[in-house]
């Protein structure tokens, strides 16, 4: 798996911010989190896709339903 853009991509909407500075990812969609947290979520999501795939609602055989701002569906 390619780790490219994991800390620059918004884990909520997927937009890649080309001009980041500092340790905070602030996306136009309203998501705001540390870049390390964003990278961890993006890497985990790629791992889930690799292991079993996700259906359109973000759920797969390895995923559990999530509550909160990252919940899909």
mmCIF file of C-alpha atoms in Angstrom:
data_model
loop_
_atom_site.group_PDB
_atom_site.id
_atom_site.type_symbol
_atom_site.label_atom_id
_atom_site.label_comp_id
_atom_site.label_asym_id
_atom_site.label_seq_id
_atom_site.Cartn_x
_atom_site.Cartn_y
_atom_site.Cartn_z
ATOM 1 C CA UNK A 1 0.000 0.000 0.000
ATOM 2 C CA UNK A 2 1.206 3.434 -0.886
ATOM 3 C CA UNK A 3 1.303 5.855 2.102
ATOM 4 C CA UNK A 4 1.252 8.898 -0.179
ATOM 5 C CA UNK A 5 -1.041 11.763 0.957
ATOM 6 C CA UNK A 6 -2.247 9.999 4.115
ATOM 7 C CA UNK A 7 -1.647 13.104 6.249
ATOM 8 C CA UNK A 8 -2.890 15.540 3.590
ATOM 9 C CA UNK A 9 -6.157 13.817 2.630
ATOM 10 C CA UNK A 10 -9.311 14.556 4.575
ATOM 11 C CA UNK A 11 -10.669 11.283 6.023
ATOM 12 C CA UNK A 12 -14.226 12.668 5.870
ATOM 13 C CA UNK A 13 -14.514 13.894 2.259
ATOM 14 C CA UNK A 14 -11.261 12.653 0.676
ATOM 15 C CA UNK A 15 -10.043 16.043 -0.563
ATOM 16 C CA UNK A 16 -6.240 16.275 -0.712
ATOM 17 C CA UNK A 17 -4.925 19.608 0.542
ATOM 18 C CA UNK A 18 -1.805 20.460 -1.453
ATOM 19 C CA UNK A 19 -0.726 23.410 0.710
ATOM 20 C CA UNK A 20 -0.717 22.285 4.332
ATOM 21 C CA UNK A 21 1.316 23.940 7.040
ATOM 22 C CA UNK A 22 1.544 22.971 10.669
ATOM 23 C CA UNK A 23 0.053 20.025 12.477
ATOM 24 C CA UNK A 24 -3.672 20.628 11.890
ATOM 25 C CA UNK A 25 -5.708 19.486 8.904
ATOM 26 C CA UNK A 26 -8.584 21.939 8.394
ATOM 27 C CA UNK A 27 -10.744 20.946 5.429
ATOM 28 C CA UNK A 28 -13.387 23.067 3.661
ATOM 29 C CA UNK A 29 -15.913 20.292 4.454
ATOM 30 C CA UNK A 30 -15.636 21.295 8.123
ATOM 31 C CA UNK A 31 -13.387 18.511 9.366
ATOM 32 C CA UNK A 32 -10.608 19.687 11.664
ATOM 33 C CA UNK A 33 -8.110 17.325 13.268
ATOM 34 C CA UNK A 34 -4.434 16.713 13.776
ATOM 35 C CA UNK A 35 -2.602 15.533 10.678
ATOM 36 C CA UNK A 36 -1.336 12.476 12.561
ATOM 37 C CA UNK A 37 -4.920 11.522 13.395
ATOM 38 C CA UNK A 38 -5.996 12.058 9.778
ATOM 39 C CA UNK A 39 -3.124 9.873 8.573
ATOM 40 C CA UNK A 40 -4.025 7.118 11.056
ATOM 41 C CA UNK A 41 -7.668 7.109 9.923
ATOM 42 C CA UNK A 42 -6.666 7.093 6.247
ATOM 43 C CA UNK A 43 -4.174 4.248 6.755
ATOM 44 C CA UNK A 44 -6.753 2.229 8.705
ATOM 45 C CA UNK A 45 -9.352 2.772 5.973
ATOM 46 C CA UNK A 46 -6.894 1.645 3.287
ATOM 47 C CA UNK A 47 -6.115 -1.436 5.365
ATOM 48 C CA UNK A 48 -9.800 -2.313 5.674
ATOM 49 C CA UNK A 49 -10.238 -1.881 1.919
ATOM 50 C CA UNK A 50 -7.222 -4.120 1.323
ATOM 51 C CA UNK A 51 -8.452 -6.845 3.697
ATOM 52 C CA UNK A 52 -12.021 -7.146 2.592
ATOM 53 C CA UNK A 53 -13.329 -4.080 0.948
ATOM 54 C CA UNK A 54 -15.992 -1.653 2.026
ATOM 55 C CA UNK A 55 -19.533 -1.349 0.844
ATOM 56 C CA UNK A 56 -20.739 2.157 -0.118
ATOM 57 C CA UNK A 57 -21.725 2.918 3.498
ATOM 58 C CA UNK A 58 -18.164 2.350 4.719
ATOM 59 C CA UNK A 59 -18.868 -1.039 6.299
ATOM 60 C CA UNK A 60 -17.093 -4.261 5.512
ATOM 61 C CA UNK A 61 -16.435 -7.604 7.081
ATOM 62 C CA UNK A 62 -13.516 -6.147 9.076
ATOM 63 C CA UNK A 63 -15.167 -2.850 9.963
ATOM 64 C CA UNK A 64 -17.435 -2.075 12.871
ATOM 65 C CA UNK A 65 -20.031 0.682 12.839
ATOM 66 C CA UNK A 66 -18.628 4.003 14.033
ATOM 67 C CA UNK A 67 -20.494 6.803 15.753
ATOM 68 C CA UNK A 68 -19.418 10.390 15.459
ATOM 69 C CA UNK A 69 -18.125 12.697 12.725
ATOM 70 C CA UNK A 70 -16.439 9.917 10.719
ATOM 71 C CA UNK A 71 -19.528 7.703 10.517
ATOM 72 C CA UNK A 72 -20.667 7.037 6.970
ATOM 73 C CA UNK A 73 -24.264 6.282 6.144
#
